N, CA, C and O atoms as a DFTB+ gen file, in Angstrom:
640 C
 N C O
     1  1       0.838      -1.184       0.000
     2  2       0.000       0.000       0.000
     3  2       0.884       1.249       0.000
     4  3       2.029       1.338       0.443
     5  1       0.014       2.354      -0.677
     6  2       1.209       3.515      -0.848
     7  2       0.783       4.107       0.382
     8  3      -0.219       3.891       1.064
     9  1       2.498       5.523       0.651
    10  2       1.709       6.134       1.863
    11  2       1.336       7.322       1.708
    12  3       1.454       8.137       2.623
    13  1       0.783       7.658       0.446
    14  2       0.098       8.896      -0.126
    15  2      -0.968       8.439      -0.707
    16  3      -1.106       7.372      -1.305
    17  1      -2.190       9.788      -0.402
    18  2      -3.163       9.494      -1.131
    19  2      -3.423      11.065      -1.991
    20  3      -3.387      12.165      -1.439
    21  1      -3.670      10.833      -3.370
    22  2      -3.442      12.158      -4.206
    23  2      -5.360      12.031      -4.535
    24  3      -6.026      11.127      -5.040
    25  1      -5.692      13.199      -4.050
    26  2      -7.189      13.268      -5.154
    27  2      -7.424      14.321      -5.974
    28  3      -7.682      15.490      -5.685
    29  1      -7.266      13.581      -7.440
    30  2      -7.542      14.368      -8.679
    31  2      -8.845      14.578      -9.136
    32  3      -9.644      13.645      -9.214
    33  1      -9.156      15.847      -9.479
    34  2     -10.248      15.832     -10.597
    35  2     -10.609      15.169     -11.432
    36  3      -9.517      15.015     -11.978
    37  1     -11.487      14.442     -12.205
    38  2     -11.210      14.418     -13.621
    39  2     -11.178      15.156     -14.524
    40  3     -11.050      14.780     -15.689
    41  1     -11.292      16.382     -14.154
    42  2     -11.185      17.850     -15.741
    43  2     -10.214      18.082     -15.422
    44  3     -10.402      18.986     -14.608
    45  1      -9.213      17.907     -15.474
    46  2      -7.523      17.962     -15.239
    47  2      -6.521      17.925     -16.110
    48  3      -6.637      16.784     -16.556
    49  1      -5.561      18.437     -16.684
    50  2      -4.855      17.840     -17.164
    51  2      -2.765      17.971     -16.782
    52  3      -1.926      18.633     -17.393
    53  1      -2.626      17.239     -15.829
    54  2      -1.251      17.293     -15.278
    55  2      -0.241      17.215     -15.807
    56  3      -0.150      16.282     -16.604
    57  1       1.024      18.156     -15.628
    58  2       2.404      18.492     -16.463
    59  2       3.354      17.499     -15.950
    60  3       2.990      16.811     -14.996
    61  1       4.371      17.352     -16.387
    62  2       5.265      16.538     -16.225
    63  2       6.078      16.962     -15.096
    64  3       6.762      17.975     -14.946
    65  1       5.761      15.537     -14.002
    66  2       6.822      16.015     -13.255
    67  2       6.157      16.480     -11.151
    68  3       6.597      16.560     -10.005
    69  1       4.728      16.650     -12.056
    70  2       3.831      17.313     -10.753
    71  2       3.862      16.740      -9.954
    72  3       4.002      17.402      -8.926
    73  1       3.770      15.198      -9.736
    74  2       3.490      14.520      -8.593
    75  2       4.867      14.526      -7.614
    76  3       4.953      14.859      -6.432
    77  1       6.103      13.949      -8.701
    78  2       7.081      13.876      -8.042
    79  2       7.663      15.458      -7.292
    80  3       8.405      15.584      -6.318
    81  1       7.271      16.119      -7.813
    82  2       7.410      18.011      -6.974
    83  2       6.987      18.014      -5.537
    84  3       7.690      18.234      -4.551
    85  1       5.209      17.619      -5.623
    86  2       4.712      17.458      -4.355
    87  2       4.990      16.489      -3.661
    88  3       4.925      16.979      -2.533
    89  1       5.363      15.043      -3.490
    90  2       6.050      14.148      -2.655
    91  2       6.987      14.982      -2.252
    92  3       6.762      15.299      -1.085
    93  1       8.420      15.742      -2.890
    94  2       9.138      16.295      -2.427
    95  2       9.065      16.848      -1.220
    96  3       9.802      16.424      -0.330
    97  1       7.894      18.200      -0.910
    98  2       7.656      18.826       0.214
    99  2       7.178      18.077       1.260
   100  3       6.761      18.824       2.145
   101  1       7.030      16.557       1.612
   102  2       7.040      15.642       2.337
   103  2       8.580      15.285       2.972
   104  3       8.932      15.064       4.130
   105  1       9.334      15.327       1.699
   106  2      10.928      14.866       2.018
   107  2      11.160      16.155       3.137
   108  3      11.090      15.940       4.347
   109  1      11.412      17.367       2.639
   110  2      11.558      18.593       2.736
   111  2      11.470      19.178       4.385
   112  3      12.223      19.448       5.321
   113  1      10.046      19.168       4.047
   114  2       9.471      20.337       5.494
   115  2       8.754      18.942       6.517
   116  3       8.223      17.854       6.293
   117  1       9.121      19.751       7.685
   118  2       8.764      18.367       8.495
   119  2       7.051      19.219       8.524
   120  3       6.738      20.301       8.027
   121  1       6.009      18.008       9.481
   122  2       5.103      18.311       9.981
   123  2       3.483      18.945       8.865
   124  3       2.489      19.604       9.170
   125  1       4.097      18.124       7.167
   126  2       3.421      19.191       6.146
   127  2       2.089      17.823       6.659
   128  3       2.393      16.783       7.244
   129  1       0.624      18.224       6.233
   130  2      -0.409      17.655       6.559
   131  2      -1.167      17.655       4.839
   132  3      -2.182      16.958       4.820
   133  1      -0.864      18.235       3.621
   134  2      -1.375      18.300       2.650
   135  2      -0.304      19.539       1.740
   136  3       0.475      20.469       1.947
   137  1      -0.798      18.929       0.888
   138  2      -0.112      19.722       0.024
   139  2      -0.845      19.795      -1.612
   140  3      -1.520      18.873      -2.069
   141  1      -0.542      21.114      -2.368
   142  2      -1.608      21.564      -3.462
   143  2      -0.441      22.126      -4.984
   144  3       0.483      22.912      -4.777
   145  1      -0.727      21.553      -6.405
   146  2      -0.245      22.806      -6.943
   147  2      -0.919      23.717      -7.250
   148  3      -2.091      23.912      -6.927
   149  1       0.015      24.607      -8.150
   150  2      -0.832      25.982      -9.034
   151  2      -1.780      24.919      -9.593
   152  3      -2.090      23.768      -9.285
   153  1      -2.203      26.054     -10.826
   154  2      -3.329      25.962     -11.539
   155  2      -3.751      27.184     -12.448
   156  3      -3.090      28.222     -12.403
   157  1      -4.628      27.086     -13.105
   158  2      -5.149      28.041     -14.168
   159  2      -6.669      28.707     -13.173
   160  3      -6.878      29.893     -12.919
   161  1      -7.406      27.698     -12.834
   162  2      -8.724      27.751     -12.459
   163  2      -8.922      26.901     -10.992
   164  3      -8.840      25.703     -10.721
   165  1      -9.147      27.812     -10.385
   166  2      -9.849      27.504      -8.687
   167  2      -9.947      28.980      -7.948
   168  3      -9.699      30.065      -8.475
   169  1     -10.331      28.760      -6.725
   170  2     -10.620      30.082      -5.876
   171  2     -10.035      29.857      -4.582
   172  3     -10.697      29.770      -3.548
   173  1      -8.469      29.742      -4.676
   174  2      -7.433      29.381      -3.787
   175  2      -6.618      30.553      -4.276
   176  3      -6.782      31.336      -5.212
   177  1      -5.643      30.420      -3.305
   178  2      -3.762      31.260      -3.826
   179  2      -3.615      30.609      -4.980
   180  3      -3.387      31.315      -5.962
   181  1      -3.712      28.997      -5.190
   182  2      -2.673      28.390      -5.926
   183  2      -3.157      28.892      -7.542
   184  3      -2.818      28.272      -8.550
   185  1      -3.975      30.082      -7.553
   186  2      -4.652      29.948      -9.030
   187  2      -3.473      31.386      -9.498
   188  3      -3.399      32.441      -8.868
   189  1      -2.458      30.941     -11.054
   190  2      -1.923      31.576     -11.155
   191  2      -2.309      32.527     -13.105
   192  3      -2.848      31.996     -14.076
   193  1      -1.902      33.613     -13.017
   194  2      -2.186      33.949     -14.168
   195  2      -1.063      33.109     -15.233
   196  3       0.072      32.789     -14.877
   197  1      -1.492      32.907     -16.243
   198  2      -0.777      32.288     -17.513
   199  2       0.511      33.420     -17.838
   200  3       0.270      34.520     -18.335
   201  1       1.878      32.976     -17.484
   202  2       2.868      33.902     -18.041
   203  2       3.343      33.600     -19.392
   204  3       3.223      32.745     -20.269
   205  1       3.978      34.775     -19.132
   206  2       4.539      34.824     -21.098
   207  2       5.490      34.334     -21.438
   208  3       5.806      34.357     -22.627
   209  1       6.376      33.634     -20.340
   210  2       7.133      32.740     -20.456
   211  2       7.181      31.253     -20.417
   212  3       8.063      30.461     -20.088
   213  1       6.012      31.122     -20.835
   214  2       5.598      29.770     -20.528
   215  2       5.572      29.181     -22.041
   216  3       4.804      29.648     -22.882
   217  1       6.385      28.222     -22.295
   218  2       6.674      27.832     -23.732
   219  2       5.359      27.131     -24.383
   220  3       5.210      27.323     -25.590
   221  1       4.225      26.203     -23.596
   222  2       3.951      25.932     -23.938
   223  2       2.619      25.776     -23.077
   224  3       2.758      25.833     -21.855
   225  1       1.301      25.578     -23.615
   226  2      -0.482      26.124     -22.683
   227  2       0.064      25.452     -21.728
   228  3      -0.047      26.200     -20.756
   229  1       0.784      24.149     -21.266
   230  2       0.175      23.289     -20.200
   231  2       1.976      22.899     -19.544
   232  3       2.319      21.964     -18.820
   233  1       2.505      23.592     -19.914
   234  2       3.832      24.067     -19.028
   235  2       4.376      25.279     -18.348
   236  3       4.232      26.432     -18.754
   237  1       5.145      24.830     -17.052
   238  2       5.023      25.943     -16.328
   239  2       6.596      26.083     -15.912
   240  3       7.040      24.946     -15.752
   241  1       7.232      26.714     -15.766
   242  2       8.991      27.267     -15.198
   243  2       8.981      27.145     -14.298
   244  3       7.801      27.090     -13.953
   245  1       9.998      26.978     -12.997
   246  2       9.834      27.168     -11.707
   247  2       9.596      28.275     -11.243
   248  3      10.028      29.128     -12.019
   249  1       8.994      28.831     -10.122
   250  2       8.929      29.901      -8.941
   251  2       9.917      30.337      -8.827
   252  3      10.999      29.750      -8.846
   253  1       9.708      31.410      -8.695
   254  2      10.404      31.723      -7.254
   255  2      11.110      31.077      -6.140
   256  3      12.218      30.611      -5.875
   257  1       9.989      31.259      -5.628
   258  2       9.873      30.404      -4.164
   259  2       8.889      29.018      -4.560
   260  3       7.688      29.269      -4.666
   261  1       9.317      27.580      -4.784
   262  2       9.097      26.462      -5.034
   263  2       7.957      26.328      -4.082
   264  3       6.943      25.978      -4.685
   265  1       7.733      26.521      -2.510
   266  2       6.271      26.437      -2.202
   267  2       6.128      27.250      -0.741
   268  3       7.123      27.720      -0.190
   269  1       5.275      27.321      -0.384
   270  2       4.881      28.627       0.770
   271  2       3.743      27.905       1.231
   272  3       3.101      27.048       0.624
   273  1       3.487      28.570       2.928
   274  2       2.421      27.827       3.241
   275  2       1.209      28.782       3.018
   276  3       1.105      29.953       2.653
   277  1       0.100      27.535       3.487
   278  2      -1.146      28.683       2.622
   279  2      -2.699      27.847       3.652
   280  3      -2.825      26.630       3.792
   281  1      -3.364      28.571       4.039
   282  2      -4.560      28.659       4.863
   283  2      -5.660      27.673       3.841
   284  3      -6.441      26.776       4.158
   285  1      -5.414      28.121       2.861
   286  2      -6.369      27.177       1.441
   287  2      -5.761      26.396       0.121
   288  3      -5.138      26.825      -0.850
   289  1      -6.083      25.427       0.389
   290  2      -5.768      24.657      -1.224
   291  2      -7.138      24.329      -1.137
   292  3      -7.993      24.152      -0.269
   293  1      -6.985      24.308      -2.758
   294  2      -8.057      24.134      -3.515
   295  2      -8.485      22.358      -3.771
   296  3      -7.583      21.589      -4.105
   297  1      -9.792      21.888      -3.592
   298  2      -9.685      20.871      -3.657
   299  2      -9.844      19.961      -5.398
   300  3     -10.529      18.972      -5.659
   301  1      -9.209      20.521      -6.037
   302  2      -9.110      19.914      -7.697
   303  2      -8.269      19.074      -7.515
   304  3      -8.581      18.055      -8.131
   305  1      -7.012      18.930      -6.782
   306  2      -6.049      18.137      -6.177
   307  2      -4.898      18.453      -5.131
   308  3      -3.960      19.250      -5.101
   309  1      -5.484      17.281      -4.129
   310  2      -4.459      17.322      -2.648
   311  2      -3.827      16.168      -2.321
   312  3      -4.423      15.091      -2.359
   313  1      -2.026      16.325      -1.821
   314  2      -1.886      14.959      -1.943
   315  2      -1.624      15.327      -0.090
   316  3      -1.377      16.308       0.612
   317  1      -1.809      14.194       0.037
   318  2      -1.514      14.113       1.337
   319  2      -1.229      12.264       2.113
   320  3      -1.678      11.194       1.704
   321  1      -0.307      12.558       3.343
   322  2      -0.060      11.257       3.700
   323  2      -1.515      10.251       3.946
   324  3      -2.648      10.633       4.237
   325  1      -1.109       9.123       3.756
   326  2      -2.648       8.427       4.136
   327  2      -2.872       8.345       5.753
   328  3      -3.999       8.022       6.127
   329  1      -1.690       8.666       6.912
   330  2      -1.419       8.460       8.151
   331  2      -2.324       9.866       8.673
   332  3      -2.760      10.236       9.763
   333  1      -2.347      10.370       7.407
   334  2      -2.933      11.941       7.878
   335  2      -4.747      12.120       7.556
   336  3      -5.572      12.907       8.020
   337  1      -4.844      11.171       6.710
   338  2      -6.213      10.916       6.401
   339  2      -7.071      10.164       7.374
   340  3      -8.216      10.417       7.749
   341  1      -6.243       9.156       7.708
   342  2      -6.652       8.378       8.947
   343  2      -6.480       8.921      10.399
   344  3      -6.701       8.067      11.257
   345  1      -6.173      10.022      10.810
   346  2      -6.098      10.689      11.959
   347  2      -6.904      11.403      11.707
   348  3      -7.778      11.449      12.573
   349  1      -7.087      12.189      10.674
   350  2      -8.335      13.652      11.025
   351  2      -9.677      12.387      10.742
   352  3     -10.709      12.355      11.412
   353  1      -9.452      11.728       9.967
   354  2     -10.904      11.203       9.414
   355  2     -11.482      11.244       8.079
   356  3     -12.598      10.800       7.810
   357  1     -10.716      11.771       7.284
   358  2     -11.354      11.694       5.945
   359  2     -12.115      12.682       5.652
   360  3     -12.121      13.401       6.651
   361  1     -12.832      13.180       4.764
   362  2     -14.251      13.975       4.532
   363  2     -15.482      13.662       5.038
   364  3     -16.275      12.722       4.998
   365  1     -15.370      14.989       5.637
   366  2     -16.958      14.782       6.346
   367  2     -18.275      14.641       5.447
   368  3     -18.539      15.565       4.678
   369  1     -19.280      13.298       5.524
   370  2     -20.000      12.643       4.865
   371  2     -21.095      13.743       4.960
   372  3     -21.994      13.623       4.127
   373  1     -21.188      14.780       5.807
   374  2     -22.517      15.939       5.766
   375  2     -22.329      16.805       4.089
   376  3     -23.322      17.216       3.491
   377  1     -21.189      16.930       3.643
   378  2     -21.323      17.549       2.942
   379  2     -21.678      16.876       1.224
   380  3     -22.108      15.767       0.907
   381  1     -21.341      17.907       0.475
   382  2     -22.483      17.334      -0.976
   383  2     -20.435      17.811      -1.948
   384  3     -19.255      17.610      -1.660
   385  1     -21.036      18.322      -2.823
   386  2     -19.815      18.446      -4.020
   387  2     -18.325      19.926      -3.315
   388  3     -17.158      20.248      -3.538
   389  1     -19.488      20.316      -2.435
   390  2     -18.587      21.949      -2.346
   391  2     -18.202      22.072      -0.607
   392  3     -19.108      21.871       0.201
   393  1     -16.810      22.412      -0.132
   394  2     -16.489      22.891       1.122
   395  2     -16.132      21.830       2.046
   396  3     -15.659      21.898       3.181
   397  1     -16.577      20.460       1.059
   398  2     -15.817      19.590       2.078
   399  2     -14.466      19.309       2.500
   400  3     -14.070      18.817       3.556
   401  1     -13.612      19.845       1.137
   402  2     -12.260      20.144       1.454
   403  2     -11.907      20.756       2.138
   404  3     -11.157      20.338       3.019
   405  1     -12.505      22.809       2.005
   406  2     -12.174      23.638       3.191
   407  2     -12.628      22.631       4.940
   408  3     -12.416      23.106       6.056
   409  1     -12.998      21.808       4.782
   410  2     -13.433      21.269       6.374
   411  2     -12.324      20.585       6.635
   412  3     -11.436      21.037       7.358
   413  1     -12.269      19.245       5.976
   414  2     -11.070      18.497       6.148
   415  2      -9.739      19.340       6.268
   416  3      -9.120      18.900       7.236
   417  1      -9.170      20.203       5.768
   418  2      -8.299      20.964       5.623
   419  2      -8.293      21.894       6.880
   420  3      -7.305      22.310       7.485
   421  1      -9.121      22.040       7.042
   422  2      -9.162      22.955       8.701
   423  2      -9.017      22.300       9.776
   424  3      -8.496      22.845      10.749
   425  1      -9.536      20.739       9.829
   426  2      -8.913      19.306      10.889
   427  2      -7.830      19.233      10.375
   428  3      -7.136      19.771      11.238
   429  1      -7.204      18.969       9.626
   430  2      -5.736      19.233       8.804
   431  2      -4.759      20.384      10.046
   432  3      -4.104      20.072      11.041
   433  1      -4.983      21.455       9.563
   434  2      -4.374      22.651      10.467
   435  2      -4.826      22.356      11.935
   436  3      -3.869      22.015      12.629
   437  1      -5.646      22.380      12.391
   438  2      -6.314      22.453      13.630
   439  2      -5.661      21.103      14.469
   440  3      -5.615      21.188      15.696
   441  1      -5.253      20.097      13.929
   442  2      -3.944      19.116      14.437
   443  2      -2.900      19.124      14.417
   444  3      -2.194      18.362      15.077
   445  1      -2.403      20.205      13.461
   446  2      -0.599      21.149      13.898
   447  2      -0.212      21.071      12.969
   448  3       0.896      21.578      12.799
   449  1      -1.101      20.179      11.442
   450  2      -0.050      20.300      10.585
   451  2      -0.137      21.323       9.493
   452  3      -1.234      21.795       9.192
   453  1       0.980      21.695       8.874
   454  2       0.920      22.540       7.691
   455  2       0.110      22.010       6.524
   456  3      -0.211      20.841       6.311
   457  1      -0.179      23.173       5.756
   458  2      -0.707      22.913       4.080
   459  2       0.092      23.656       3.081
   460  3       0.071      24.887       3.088
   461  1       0.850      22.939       2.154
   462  2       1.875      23.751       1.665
   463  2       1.017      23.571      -0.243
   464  3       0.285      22.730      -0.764
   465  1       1.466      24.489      -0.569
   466  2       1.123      25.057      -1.795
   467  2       2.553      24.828      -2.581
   468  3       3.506      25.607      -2.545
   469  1       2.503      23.891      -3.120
   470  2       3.923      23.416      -4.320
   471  2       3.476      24.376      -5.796
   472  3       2.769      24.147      -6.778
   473  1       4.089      25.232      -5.453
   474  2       3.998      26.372      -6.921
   475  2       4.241      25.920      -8.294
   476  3       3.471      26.084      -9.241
   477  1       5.277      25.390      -8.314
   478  2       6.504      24.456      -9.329
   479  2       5.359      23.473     -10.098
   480  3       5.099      23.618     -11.292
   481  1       4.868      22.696      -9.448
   482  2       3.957      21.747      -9.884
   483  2       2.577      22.295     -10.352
   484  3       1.687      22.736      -9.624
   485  1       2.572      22.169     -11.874
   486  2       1.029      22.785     -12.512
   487  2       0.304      21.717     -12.772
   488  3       0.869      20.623     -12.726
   489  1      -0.669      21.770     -13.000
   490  2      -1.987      21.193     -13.448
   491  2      -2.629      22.394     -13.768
   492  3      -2.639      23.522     -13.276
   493  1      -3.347      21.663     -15.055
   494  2      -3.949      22.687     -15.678
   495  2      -5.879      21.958     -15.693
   496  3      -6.385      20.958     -16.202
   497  1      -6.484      23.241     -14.754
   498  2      -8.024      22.622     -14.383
   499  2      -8.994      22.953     -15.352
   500  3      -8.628      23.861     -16.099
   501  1     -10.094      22.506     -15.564
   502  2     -10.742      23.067     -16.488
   503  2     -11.802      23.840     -15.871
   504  3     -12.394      24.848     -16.257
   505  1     -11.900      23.170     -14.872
   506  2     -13.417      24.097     -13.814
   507  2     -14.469      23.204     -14.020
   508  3     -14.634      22.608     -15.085
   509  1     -15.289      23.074     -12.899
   510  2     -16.346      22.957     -12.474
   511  2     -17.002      21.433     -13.306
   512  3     -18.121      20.941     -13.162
   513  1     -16.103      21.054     -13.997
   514  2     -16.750      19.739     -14.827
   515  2     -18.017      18.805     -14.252
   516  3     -19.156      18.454     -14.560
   517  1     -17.385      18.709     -13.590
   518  2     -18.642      17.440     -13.209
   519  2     -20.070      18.076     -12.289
   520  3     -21.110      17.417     -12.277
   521  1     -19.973      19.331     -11.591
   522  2     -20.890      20.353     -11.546
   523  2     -21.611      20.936     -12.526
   524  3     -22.739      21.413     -12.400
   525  1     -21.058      20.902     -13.347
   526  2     -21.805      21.623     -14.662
   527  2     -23.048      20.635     -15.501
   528  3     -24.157      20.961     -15.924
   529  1     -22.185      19.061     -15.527
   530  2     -22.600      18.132     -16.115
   531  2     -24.127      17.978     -15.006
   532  3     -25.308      17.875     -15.337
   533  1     -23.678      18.005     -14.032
   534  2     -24.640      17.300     -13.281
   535  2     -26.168      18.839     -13.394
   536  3     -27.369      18.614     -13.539
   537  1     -25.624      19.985     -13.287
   538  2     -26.863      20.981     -13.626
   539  2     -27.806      20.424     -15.342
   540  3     -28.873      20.051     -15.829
   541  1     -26.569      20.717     -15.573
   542  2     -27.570      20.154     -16.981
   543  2     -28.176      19.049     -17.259
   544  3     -28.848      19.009     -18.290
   545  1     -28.074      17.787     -16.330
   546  2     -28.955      17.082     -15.800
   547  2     -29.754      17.300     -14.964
   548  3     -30.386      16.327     -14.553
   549  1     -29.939      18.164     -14.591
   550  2     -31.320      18.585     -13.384
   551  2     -30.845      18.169     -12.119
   552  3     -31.578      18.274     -11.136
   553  1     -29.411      17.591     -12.010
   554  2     -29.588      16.440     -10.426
   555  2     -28.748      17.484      -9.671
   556  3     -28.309      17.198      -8.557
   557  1     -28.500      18.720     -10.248
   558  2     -27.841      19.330      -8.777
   559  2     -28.480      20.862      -9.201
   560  3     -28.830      21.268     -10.309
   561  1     -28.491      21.597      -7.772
   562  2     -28.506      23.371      -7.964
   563  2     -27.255      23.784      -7.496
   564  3     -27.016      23.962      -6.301
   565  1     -26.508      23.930      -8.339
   566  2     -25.298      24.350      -8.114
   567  2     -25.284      25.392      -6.987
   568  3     -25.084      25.011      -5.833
   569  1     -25.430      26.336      -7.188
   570  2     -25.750      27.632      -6.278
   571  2     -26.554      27.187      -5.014
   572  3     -26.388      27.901      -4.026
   573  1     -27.469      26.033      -4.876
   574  2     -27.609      25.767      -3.667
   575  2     -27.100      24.693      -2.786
   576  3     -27.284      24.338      -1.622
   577  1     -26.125      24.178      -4.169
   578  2     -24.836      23.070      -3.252
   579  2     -24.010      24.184      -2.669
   580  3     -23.730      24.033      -1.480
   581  1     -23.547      25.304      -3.276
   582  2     -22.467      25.665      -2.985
   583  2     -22.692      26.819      -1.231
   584  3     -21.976      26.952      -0.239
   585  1     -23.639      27.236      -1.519
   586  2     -24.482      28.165      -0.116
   587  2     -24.585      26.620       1.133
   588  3     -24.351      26.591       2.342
   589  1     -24.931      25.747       0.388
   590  2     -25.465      24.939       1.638
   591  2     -23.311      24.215       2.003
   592  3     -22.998      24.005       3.175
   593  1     -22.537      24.043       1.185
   594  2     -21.288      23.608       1.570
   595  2     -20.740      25.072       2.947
   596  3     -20.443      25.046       4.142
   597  1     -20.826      25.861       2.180
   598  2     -20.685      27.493       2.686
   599  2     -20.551      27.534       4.354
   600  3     -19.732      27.855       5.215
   601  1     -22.460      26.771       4.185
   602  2     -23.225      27.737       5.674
   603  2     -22.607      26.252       6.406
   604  3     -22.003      26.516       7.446
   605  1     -22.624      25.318       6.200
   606  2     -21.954      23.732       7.171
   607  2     -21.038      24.169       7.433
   608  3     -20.797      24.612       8.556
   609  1     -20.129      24.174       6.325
   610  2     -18.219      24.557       6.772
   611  2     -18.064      26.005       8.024
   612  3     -17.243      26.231       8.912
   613  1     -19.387      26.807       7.495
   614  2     -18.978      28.178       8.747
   615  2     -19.833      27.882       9.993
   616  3     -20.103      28.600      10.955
   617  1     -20.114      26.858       9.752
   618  2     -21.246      26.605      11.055
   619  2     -20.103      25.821      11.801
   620  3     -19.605      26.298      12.821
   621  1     -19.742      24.761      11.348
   622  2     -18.034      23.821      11.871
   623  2     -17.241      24.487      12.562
   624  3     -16.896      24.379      13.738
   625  1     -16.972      25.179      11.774
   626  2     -15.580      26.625      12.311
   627  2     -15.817      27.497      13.024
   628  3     -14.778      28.009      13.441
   629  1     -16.816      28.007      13.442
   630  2     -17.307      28.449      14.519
   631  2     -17.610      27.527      15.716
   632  3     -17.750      28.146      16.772
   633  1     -17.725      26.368      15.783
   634  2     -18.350      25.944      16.799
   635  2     -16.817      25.358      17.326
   636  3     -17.022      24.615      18.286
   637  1     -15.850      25.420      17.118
   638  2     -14.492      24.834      17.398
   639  2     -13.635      26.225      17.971
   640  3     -12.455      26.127      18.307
């Protein structure tokens, strides 16, 4: 069994090299609890504008600064130890498509460990795929998954 567990999107499409970047900040920084890359599309830090040095749509140069810590990753993809999944608990089963990450991720911090944002490592997201699919099937209200993820996750965080 591995001792990472990575969860990808499926509207994704990952650059060469990404996974092995983020294992790194495991080697690296002691005490990391998750870890995230850039991206094109999310409503995190890790969402970066497209530079002009970028040779090619779905390649990215290194940083700067290779990774920094950060209060939010986005949940399109997080890798994290499985020792760390099994201590907080996994995702909380109250929630629907939206905010269950910001929850888990706040038991994440709220047990001492960091969330580091691996810059270096792109994936390129497309957004909202399987949300979209599912409106245009009638089986979700987007806007009232995302209010009802919202008001749980701030109802959680307040009560802690």
């Amino acid at each position: 069994m591995g001792d990472y567990i990575c969860l990808l999107n499926n509207d994704t499409k990952p650059t060469k090299g990404w996974l092995k970047k983020m294992v790194e900040v495991f080697d690296r920084e002691q005490n990391v609890g998750a870890v995230g890359p850039s991206t094109n599309q999310c409503c995190s830090p890790q969402k970066i504008e497209k530079r002009k040095d970028v040779p090619k749509e779905y390649e990215v140069v290194d940083f700067l600064n290779t990774y920094g810590k950060t209060f939010q990753l986005s949940g399109f993809c997080l890798l994290f130890p499985k020792r760390v999944w099994l201590e907080v608990g996994g995702f909380n089963e109250k929630f629907g498509l939206y905010a269950q990450e910001n929850e888990f991720l706040h038991r994440i911090q709220k047990t001492g460990y960091k969330t580091l944002w691996r810059k270096d490592a792109y994936i390129w997201h497309y957004g909202e795929a399987s949300g979209k699919k599912m409106v245009k099937n009638e089986s979700l209200d987007i806007e009232k998954e995302r209010e009802e993820g919202n008001r749980l996750y701030q109802q959680i965080i307040n009560s802690h």
